[in-house]
Short mmCIF file of C-alpha atoms in Angstrom, two decimals:
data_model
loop_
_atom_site.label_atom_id
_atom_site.label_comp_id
_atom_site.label_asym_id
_atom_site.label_seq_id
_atom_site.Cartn_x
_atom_site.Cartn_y
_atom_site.Cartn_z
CA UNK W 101 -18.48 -26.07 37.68
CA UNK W 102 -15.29 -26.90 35.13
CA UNK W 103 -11.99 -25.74 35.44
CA UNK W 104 -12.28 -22.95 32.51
CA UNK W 105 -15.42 -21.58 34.54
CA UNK W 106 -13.10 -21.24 37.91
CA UNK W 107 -10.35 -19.92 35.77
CA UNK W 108 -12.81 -17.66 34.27
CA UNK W 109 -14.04 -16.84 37.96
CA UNK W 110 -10.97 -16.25 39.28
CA UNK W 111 -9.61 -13.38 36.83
CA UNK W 112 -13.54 -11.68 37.03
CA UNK W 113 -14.68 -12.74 33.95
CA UNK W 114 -18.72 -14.01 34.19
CA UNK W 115 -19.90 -14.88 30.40
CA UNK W 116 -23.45 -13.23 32.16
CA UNK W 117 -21.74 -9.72 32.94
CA UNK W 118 -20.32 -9.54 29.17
CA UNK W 119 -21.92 -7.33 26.49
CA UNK W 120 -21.87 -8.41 22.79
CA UNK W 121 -20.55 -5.62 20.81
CA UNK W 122 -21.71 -5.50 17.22
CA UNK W 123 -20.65 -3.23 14.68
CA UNK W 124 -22.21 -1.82 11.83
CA UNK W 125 -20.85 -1.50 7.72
CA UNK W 126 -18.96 2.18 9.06
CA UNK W 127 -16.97 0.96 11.92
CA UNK W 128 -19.22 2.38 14.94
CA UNK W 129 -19.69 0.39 17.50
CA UNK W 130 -22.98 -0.32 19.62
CA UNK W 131 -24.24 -2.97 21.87
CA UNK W 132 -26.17 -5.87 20.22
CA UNK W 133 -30.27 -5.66 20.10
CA UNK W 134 -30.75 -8.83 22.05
CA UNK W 135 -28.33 -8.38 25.09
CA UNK W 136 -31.25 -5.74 26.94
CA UNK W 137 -31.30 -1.60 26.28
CA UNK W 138 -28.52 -0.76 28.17
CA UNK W 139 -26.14 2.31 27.08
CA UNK W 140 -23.26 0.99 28.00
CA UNK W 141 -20.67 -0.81 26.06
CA UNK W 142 -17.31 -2.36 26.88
CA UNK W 143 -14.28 -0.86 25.30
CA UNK W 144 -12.28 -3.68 26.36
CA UNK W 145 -13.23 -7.26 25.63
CA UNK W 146 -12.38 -10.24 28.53
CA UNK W 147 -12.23 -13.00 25.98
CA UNK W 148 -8.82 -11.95 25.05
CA UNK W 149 -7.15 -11.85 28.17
CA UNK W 150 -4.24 -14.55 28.05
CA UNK W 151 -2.39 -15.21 31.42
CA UNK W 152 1.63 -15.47 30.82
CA UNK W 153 4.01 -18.42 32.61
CA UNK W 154 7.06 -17.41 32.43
CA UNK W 155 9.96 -18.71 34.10
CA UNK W 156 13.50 -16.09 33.91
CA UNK W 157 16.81 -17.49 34.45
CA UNK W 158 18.61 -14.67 34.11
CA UNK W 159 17.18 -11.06 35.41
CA UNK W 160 17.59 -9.76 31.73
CA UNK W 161 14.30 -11.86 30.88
CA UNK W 162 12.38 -9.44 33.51
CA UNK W 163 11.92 -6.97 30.39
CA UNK W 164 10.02 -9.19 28.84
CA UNK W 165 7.32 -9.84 31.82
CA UNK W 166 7.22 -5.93 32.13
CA UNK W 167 6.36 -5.62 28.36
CA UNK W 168 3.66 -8.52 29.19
CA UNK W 169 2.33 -6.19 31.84
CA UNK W 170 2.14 -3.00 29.67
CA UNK W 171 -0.02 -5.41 27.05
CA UNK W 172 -2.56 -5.81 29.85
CA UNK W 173 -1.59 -9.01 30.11
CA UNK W 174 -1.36 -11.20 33.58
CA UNK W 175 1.88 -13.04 34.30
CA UNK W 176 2.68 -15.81 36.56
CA UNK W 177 6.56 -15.53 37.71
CA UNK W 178 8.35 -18.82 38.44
CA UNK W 179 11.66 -18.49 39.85
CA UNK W 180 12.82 -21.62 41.00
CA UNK W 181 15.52 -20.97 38.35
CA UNK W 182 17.25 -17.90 39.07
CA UNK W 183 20.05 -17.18 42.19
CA UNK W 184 18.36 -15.59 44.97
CA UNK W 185 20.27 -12.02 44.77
CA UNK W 186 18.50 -12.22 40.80
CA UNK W 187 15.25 -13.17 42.26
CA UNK W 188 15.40 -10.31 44.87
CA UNK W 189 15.96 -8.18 41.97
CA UNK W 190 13.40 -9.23 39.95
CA UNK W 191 11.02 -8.40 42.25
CA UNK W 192 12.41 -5.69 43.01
CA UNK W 193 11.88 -4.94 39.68
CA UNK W 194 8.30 -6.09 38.27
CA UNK W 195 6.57 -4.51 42.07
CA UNK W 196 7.81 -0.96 40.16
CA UNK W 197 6.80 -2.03 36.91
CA UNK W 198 2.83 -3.16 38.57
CA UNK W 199 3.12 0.07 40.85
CA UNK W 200 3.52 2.88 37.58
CA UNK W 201 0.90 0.81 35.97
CA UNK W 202 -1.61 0.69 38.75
CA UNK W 203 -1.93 -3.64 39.23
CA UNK W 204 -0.38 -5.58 41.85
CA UNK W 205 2.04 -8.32 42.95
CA UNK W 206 1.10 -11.06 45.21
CA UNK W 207 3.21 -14.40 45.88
CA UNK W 208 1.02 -17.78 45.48
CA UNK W 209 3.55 -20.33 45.98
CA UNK W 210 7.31 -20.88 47.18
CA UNK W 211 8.83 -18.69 44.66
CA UNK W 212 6.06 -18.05 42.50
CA UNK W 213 4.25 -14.61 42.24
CA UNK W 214 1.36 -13.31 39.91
CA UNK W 215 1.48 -9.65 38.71
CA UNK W 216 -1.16 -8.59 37.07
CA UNK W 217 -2.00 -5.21 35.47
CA UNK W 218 -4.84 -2.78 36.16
CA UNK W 219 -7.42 -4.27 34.11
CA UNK W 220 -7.64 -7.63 36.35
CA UNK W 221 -8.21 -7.79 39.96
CA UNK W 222 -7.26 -11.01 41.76
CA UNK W 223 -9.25 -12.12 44.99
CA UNK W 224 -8.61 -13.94 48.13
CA UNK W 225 -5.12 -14.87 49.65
CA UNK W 226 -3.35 -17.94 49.49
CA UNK W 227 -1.77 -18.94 53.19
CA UNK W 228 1.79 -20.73 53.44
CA UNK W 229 1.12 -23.81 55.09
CA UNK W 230 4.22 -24.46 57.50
CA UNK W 231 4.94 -27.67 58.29
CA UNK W 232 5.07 -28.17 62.13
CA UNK W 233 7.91 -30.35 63.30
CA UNK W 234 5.95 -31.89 65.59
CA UNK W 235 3.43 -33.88 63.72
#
């Protein structure tokens, strides 16, 4: 399996699941002929979803991650660069902004979190591995 099939796995997106959409000389739109007889058709195409990095230094830049969010777009948040007072109130912030628009917030790293918007659902956890002092 390559990396852009993980990737792909990851965010939900299975080339098998997807439906060609075709569409005819006045606009309409209607499932392609050779994909089976199903009736439905996707309004919203996977193939476009782009996943942000961004990395604020200031909590002024948070605007910008929200307005990434409200384009349906997924964001990874690095913030290894702001004070921790900004940090707390950046995600203080962006868990509002993914709240009113139905996605979520989840930390994968020291400092990092992903917030993604309605249209993508993220599976499994990632555990903190603590080092033991002991070893």
């Amino acid at each position: 399996m390559t990396i852009m099939n993980r990737v792909m796995n990851f965010f939900g997106v299975n080339e098998d699941e997807e439906q060609l959409v075709e569409e005819n000389e006045s606009g309409e739109a209607h499932p392609s002929p050779t994909k089976g007889k199903s009736n439905i058709v996707s309004l919203h195409s996977q193939k476009n979803v782009r996943l942000m990095l961004i990395e604020p230094r200031v909590f002024e830049e948070t605007q910008e991650i929200a307005d990434n969010l409200k384009s349906h777009r997924p964001v990874v948040v690095n913030l290894h660069r702001v004070r921790r007072d900004q940090a707390t109130r950046v995600i203080d912030f962006l868990s509002g902004t993914v709240y009113a628009l139905g996605g979520s917030i989840q930390r994968v790293g020291a400092h990092i979190f992903i917030c993604t918007p309605s249209n993508v659902d993220v599976q499994g956890t990632i555990t903190e591995i603590l080092q033991d002092d002991a070893l």
